[in-house]
Amino acid sequence: MKRTFPPMAFPSPILSLWLPNVTYFSSPRPHFSVPRPRKSSRNKPICSRSSPNRKISTAPFQMQSDDDNSLRQQVLVRSSSSDAPRTTFGLPTVVGVLHLAVSLGLVLASDYFLKKAFAAAAIRFPSALFGMFCVFTVLMVLDSVVPDAAMGLMGFFEPATLFIQRWLPLFYVPSLVVLPLAVRDVPAASGLKICFILVGGWLASLSVAGYTALTVRKIVNTEMMPAEPMAKPSPFSQTEVWAWSAIFVSSFILAYVNPTALGTNARTCLPFLLAATVLGYMVGSGLPSNVKKVFHPIISCAFSADLAAIAYGYISQSGTDAVLGSYLTKVSSNPGAGDILMGFLGSVIISFAFSMFKQRKLVKRHAAEIFSSVIIASAFSLYSTAIIGRVVGLEPTLTISILPRCITVALALSIVSLFEGANSSLTAAVVVLTGLVGANFVQAVMDKLRLDDPIARGIATASSAHGLGTAALSAKEPEALPFCAIAYALTGIFGSLLCSVPAVRQSLLMIVG
């Protein structure tokens, strides 16, 4: 039996600043089918990273063979043949723009109205997480009743999920850009203690999650199955770099000539600070892999934005602190570049519903390994941070601020909002720094710990270093990517659920002191 996948039409010229470069087809759209992977027996031995059977065939999805390439060429030829009516270039471009705008707009609007509703009702639970549960429930119900409707809904929101996936690291950057302001009042001794907890806690969380998954794997003895294909963002083009460079130069000159041209300093500085952030990410993403180990794209991104802030502060004589204050104002009526980027964090959480639904069969098959490891690792991360903070004598407010160090920024900020007196900027910075540590050292450490199973490696990486560790591991070990993606979402979900329980919060506060 074959499954048919209709290719989606995306524009490339107009959306090149934000969308990955995707080939689209002229109307009518051709259809091609791909065979289903054969179901494997559940009684075969576990696939270990060190065994000769480690590599899992994903040929049905990758389409890399000569036959597949010829098939793709035939599809393209048929779609542009003289028998088919041609569609002008403008129509699919406009349709693609509208598709992206509507799908992404619905996700952002859902996040916005949920925040408003939860704030009005004084509900102390992450609104985006509730939205994610709602979307996932709808998809599961539709899949059981009308499967085509569920797949249609997935296809409709695919442009939004691709957009979020491509620009995800940018949404984490604002906390690093304003880090000089966030840590100004933190004593040097406390800073060293935080670094100790960050590195030691990451190693401990990695070990707990990895060995838990490995133990459960040996008990259940379930063989790995091929996962659903996961799209990877395309590299940035020269057109995008030049476009953002033009935005940076023109808006920088405008801000220098008239600092309140757009009404306020924050709004006037927004375009060139945003452009500097984006350009830093593009340049960092294009660096050689050995350079990225030292100068990660997120560090390049934050460095670029800080450099732009320093330059403008010096030339305009307004000072760097004032410009960084304009970068992240946390005022909805007067947003800065950082506020715009962090405004997407809620949509990141909602998009987890689509990624989990796509891997629902994998989650069901390996539920024992995934859920046991993630739950234990989430609880261990929270309580071990509180205990170590108390032991080393870290101030209670700072310990509370770094409790969700292994949880993605979007949910980490929601978690610390449940506690009084937490420094949210410090929280975000510690989370990103934890991810950077994991991204640089996770593979070498797991090799030393002999965590050879792909499932254990994926879960351990995401449970200890969230999205940044996931991106680093998946680049070299694609077989671990689905488990990274699942654990990445579930770690934040279970951590948020735990901290939403008043008894858990009280116990953490008692430990912190």
Short mmCIF file of N, CA, C and O in Angstrom, two decimals, residues 97-169:
data_model
loop_
_atom_site.label_atom_id
_atom_site.label_comp_id
_atom_site.label_asym_id
_atom_site.label_seq_id
_atom_site.Cartn_x
_atom_site.Cartn_y
_atom_site.Cartn_z
N VAL A 97 2.76 33.60 0.36
CA VAL A 97 2.83 34.67 1.36
C VAL A 97 1.59 34.64 2.25
O VAL A 97 1.68 34.72 3.48
N LEU A 98 0.43 34.51 1.63
CA LEU A 98 -0.82 34.48 2.41
C LEU A 98 -0.88 33.24 3.29
O LEU A 98 -1.34 33.30 4.44
N HIS A 99 -0.40 32.11 2.76
CA HIS A 99 -0.41 30.87 3.54
C HIS A 99 0.45 31.01 4.80
O HIS A 99 0.03 30.66 5.90
N LEU A 100 1.65 31.54 4.62
CA LEU A 100 2.53 31.76 5.77
C LEU A 100 1.91 32.76 6.74
O LEU A 100 1.91 32.54 7.95
N ALA A 101 1.40 33.86 6.22
CA ALA A 101 0.85 34.91 7.08
C ALA A 101 -0.33 34.40 7.90
O ALA A 101 -0.44 34.66 9.10
N VAL A 102 -1.21 33.65 7.25
CA VAL A 102 -2.40 33.15 7.95
C VAL A 102 -2.03 32.09 8.97
O VAL A 102 -2.48 32.13 10.12
N SER A 103 -1.20 31.11 8.58
CA SER A 103 -0.86 30.02 9.50
C SER A 103 -0.05 30.53 10.69
O SER A 103 -0.36 30.20 11.85
N LEU A 104 0.97 31.36 10.43
CA LEU A 104 1.75 31.90 11.53
C LEU A 104 0.94 32.89 12.35
O LEU A 104 1.05 32.94 13.59
N GLY A 105 0.10 33.67 11.68
CA GLY A 105 -0.75 34.63 12.39
C GLY A 105 -1.71 33.95 13.35
O GLY A 105 -1.96 34.44 14.46
N LEU A 106 -2.25 32.80 12.93
CA LEU A 106 -3.17 32.07 13.81
C LEU A 106 -2.45 31.54 15.05
O LEU A 106 -2.99 31.59 16.16
N VAL A 107 -1.23 31.07 14.87
CA VAL A 107 -0.46 30.56 16.01
C VAL A 107 -0.14 31.71 16.98
O VAL A 107 -0.31 31.58 18.20
N LEU A 108 0.33 32.84 16.44
CA LEU A 108 0.65 33.99 17.28
C LEU A 108 -0.59 34.55 17.97
O LEU A 108 -0.55 34.94 19.14
N ALA A 109 -1.69 34.61 17.23
CA ALA A 109 -2.93 35.13 17.81
C ALA A 109 -3.44 34.22 18.92
O ALA A 109 -3.92 34.70 19.97
N SER A 110 -3.34 32.92 18.72
CA SER A 110 -3.76 31.98 19.75
C SER A 110 -2.94 32.17 21.02
O SER A 110 -3.48 32.20 22.13
N ASP A 111 -1.63 32.33 20.85
CA ASP A 111 -0.76 32.55 22.00
C ASP A 111 -1.12 33.86 22.71
O ASP A 111 -1.18 33.92 23.94
N TYR A 112 -1.38 34.91 21.94
CA TYR A 112 -1.69 36.23 22.51
C TYR A 112 -2.98 36.18 23.33
O TYR A 112 -3.02 36.65 24.48
N PHE A 113 -4.04 35.63 22.74
CA PHE A 113 -5.33 35.62 23.43
C PHE A 113 -5.34 34.67 24.62
O PHE A 113 -6.01 34.92 25.63
N LEU A 114 -4.58 33.58 24.53
CA LEU A 114 -4.47 32.69 25.69
C LEU A 114 -3.76 33.39 26.85
O LEU A 114 -4.16 33.24 28.01
N LYS A 115 -2.71 34.16 26.54
CA LYS A 115 -2.03 34.93 27.59
C LYS A 115 -2.98 35.90 28.26
O LYS A 115 -3.02 36.03 29.50
N LYS A 116 -3.75 36.61 27.45
CA LYS A 116 -4.71 37.57 27.99
C LYS A 116 -5.75 36.89 28.86
O LYS A 116 -6.08 37.37 29.96
N ALA A 117 -6.27 35.77 28.39
CA ALA A 117 -7.31 35.06 29.13
C ALA A 117 -6.77 34.51 30.45
O ALA A 117 -7.43 34.61 31.50
N PHE A 118 -5.58 33.95 30.43
CA PHE A 118 -5.00 33.39 31.66
C PHE A 118 -4.67 34.50 32.65
O PHE A 118 -4.83 34.32 33.86
N ALA A 119 -4.18 35.64 32.13
CA ALA A 119 -3.88 36.75 33.03
C ALA A 119 -5.15 37.31 33.65
O ALA A 119 -5.17 37.64 34.84
N ALA A 120 -6.21 37.43 32.86
CA ALA A 120 -7.48 37.95 33.38
C ALA A 120 -8.08 37.02 34.43
O ALA A 120 -8.70 37.48 35.39
N ALA A 121 -7.90 35.71 34.22
CA ALA A 121 -8.46 34.74 35.17
C ALA A 121 -7.49 34.42 36.30
O ALA A 121 -7.80 33.58 37.16
N ALA A 122 -6.31 35.06 36.31
CA ALA A 122 -5.30 34.85 37.34
C ALA A 122 -4.90 33.38 37.45
O ALA A 122 -4.72 32.84 38.54
N ILE A 123 -4.76 32.73 36.30
CA ILE A 123 -4.36 31.32 36.26
C ILE A 123 -2.84 31.25 36.19
O ILE A 123 -2.24 31.77 35.24
N ARG A 124 -2.22 30.61 37.14
CA ARG A 124 -0.76 30.52 37.18
C ARG A 124 -0.30 29.22 36.54
O ARG A 124 0.23 28.31 37.17
N PHE A 125 -0.52 29.14 35.25
CA PHE A 125 -0.12 27.98 34.46
C PHE A 125 0.28 28.51 33.08
O PHE A 125 -0.38 29.40 32.55
N PRO A 126 1.35 27.98 32.48
CA PRO A 126 1.77 28.49 31.17
C PRO A 126 0.66 28.39 30.13
O PRO A 126 0.22 27.30 29.78
N SER A 127 0.21 29.53 29.64
CA SER A 127 -0.90 29.55 28.69
C SER A 127 -0.54 28.86 27.39
O SER A 127 -1.37 28.17 26.78
N ALA A 128 0.71 29.03 26.93
CA ALA A 128 1.13 28.39 25.68
C ALA A 128 1.12 26.87 25.81
O ALA A 128 0.83 26.16 24.84
N LEU A 129 1.43 26.37 26.99
CA LEU A 129 1.42 24.93 27.22
C LEU A 129 -0.01 24.39 27.12
O LEU A 129 -0.25 23.31 26.57
N PHE A 130 -0.97 25.15 27.66
CA PHE A 130 -2.38 24.78 27.53
C PHE A 130 -2.78 24.76 26.05
O PHE A 130 -3.48 23.85 25.59
N GLY A 131 -2.32 25.76 25.31
CA GLY A 131 -2.61 25.81 23.88
C GLY A 131 -2.02 24.63 23.14
O GLY A 131 -2.65 24.06 22.23
N MET A 132 -0.82 24.22 23.53
CA MET A 132 -0.18 23.06 22.91
C MET A 132 -1.00 21.80 23.16
O MET A 132 -1.23 21.00 22.25
N PHE A 133 -1.47 21.61 24.40
CA PHE A 133 -2.30 20.46 24.72
C PHE A 133 -3.59 20.46 23.89
O PHE A 133 -4.04 19.41 23.42
N CYS A 134 -4.18 21.64 23.73
CA CYS A 134 -5.42 21.74 22.95
C CYS A 134 -5.19 21.35 21.49
O CYS A 134 -5.97 20.57 20.91
N VAL A 135 -4.13 21.86 20.89
CA VAL A 135 -3.83 21.54 19.49
C VAL A 135 -3.53 20.05 19.33
O VAL A 135 -4.03 19.40 18.40
N PHE A 136 -2.75 19.50 20.24
CA PHE A 136 -2.41 18.09 20.16
C PHE A 136 -3.65 17.21 20.32
O PHE A 136 -3.82 16.20 19.62
N THR A 137 -4.55 17.60 21.23
CA THR A 137 -5.78 16.84 21.43
C THR A 137 -6.64 16.86 20.17
O THR A 137 -7.19 15.84 19.75
N VAL A 138 -6.77 18.04 19.57
CA VAL A 138 -7.56 18.16 18.34
C VAL A 138 -6.97 17.28 17.24
O VAL A 138 -7.72 16.57 16.52
N LEU A 139 -5.67 17.29 17.10
CA LEU A 139 -5.03 16.47 16.07
C LEU A 139 -5.26 14.98 16.32
O LEU A 139 -5.53 14.21 15.38
N MET A 140 -5.15 14.56 17.57
CA MET A 140 -5.34 13.14 17.89
C MET A 140 -6.79 12.72 17.66
O MET A 140 -7.05 11.61 17.15
N VAL A 141 -7.74 13.57 18.03
CA VAL A 141 -9.16 13.24 17.81
C VAL A 141 -9.46 13.15 16.32
O VAL A 141 -10.11 12.21 15.85
N LEU A 142 -8.97 14.12 15.57
CA LEU A 142 -9.19 14.10 14.12
C LEU A 142 -8.53 12.88 13.49
O LEU A 142 -9.09 12.28 12.56
N ASP A 143 -7.36 12.50 13.98
CA ASP A 143 -6.65 11.36 13.41
C ASP A 143 -7.42 10.06 13.63
O ASP A 143 -7.36 9.15 12.80
N SER A 144 -8.13 9.98 14.74
CA SER A 144 -8.90 8.77 15.02
C SER A 144 -10.25 8.76 14.31
O SER A 144 -10.81 7.70 14.06
N VAL A 145 -10.78 9.94 13.99
CA VAL A 145 -12.10 10.03 13.36
C VAL A 145 -11.98 10.27 11.85
O VAL A 145 -12.53 9.52 11.04
N VAL A 146 -11.26 11.34 11.50
CA VAL A 146 -11.07 11.69 10.09
C VAL A 146 -9.57 11.93 9.87
O VAL A 146 -9.10 13.06 9.94
N PRO A 147 -8.80 10.88 9.57
CA PRO A 147 -7.34 11.03 9.44
C PRO A 147 -6.94 12.07 8.40
O PRO A 147 -5.95 12.79 8.59
N ASP A 148 -7.68 12.16 7.29
CA ASP A 148 -7.33 13.13 6.26
C ASP A 148 -7.43 14.56 6.77
O ASP A 148 -6.67 15.44 6.37
N ALA A 149 -8.39 14.81 7.67
CA ALA A 149 -8.54 16.15 8.24
C ALA A 149 -7.34 16.49 9.13
O ALA A 149 -6.86 17.63 9.12
N ALA A 150 -6.84 15.51 9.87
CA ALA A 150 -5.67 15.75 10.72
C ALA A 150 -4.45 16.07 9.87
O ALA A 150 -3.69 17.00 10.17
N MET A 151 -4.25 15.31 8.79
CA MET A 151 -3.11 15.58 7.92
C MET A 151 -3.27 16.91 7.19
O MET A 151 -2.29 17.61 6.93
N GLY A 152 -4.51 17.25 6.86
CA GLY A 152 -4.75 18.54 6.23
C GLY A 152 -4.42 19.70 7.16
O GLY A 152 -3.86 20.71 6.73
N LEU A 153 -4.76 19.54 8.44
CA LEU A 153 -4.44 20.57 9.43
C LEU A 153 -2.93 20.69 9.62
O LEU A 153 -2.40 21.80 9.74
N MET A 154 -2.25 19.55 9.62
CA MET A 154 -0.78 19.57 9.71
C MET A 154 -0.19 20.30 8.50
O MET A 154 0.73 21.11 8.64
N GLY A 155 -0.72 20.01 7.32
CA GLY A 155 -0.21 20.66 6.12
C GLY A 155 -0.48 22.15 6.10
O GLY A 155 0.36 22.93 5.63
N PHE A 156 -1.63 22.55 6.63
CA PHE A 156 -1.96 23.98 6.65
C PHE A 156 -0.98 24.76 7.51
O PHE A 156 -0.58 25.88 7.17
N PHE A 157 -0.57 24.20 8.65
CA PHE A 157 0.32 24.91 9.57
C PHE A 157 1.80 24.62 9.30
O PHE A 157 2.65 25.07 10.06
N GLU A 158 2.10 23.89 8.24
CA GLU A 158 3.49 23.57 7.95
C GLU A 158 4.34 24.81 7.68
O GLU A 158 5.49 24.88 8.15
N PRO A 159 3.86 25.81 6.93
CA PRO A 159 4.69 27.02 6.76
C PRO A 159 5.06 27.68 8.09
O PRO A 159 6.18 28.16 8.27
N ALA A 160 4.12 27.71 9.03
CA ALA A 160 4.40 28.31 10.34
C ALA A 160 5.44 27.52 11.10
O ALA A 160 6.36 28.08 11.70
N THR A 161 5.32 26.18 11.07
CA THR A 161 6.28 25.35 11.81
C THR A 161 7.67 25.42 11.17
O THR A 161 8.69 25.40 11.87
N LEU A 162 7.74 25.52 9.84
CA LEU A 162 9.03 25.67 9.17
C LEU A 162 9.68 27.01 9.52
O LEU A 162 10.89 27.09 9.73
N PHE A 163 8.87 28.04 9.57
CA PHE A 163 9.37 29.37 9.95
C PHE A 163 9.96 29.33 11.36
O PHE A 163 11.06 29.82 11.61
N ILE A 164 9.22 28.75 12.29
CA ILE A 164 9.67 28.68 13.68
C ILE A 164 10.94 27.84 13.79
O ILE A 164 11.89 28.20 14.51
N GLN A 165 10.99 26.73 13.06
CA GLN A 165 12.17 25.87 13.12
C GLN A 165 13.40 26.58 12.58
O GLN A 165 14.50 26.46 13.14
N ARG A 166 13.25 27.33 11.51
CA ARG A 166 14.41 27.97 10.90
C ARG A 166 15.01 29.06 11.77
O ARG A 166 16.21 29.26 11.84
N TRP A 167 14.13 29.81 12.45
CA TRP A 167 14.60 30.97 13.21
C TRP A 167 14.60 30.73 14.72
O TRP A 167 14.80 31.68 15.49
N LEU A 168 14.43 29.49 15.15
CA LEU A 168 14.31 29.18 16.57
C LEU A 168 15.46 29.73 17.42
O LEU A 168 15.21 30.33 18.48
N PRO A 169 16.74 29.55 17.05
CA PRO A 169 17.82 30.07 17.91
C PRO A 169 17.74 31.57 18.16
O PRO A 169 18.16 32.04 19.23
#
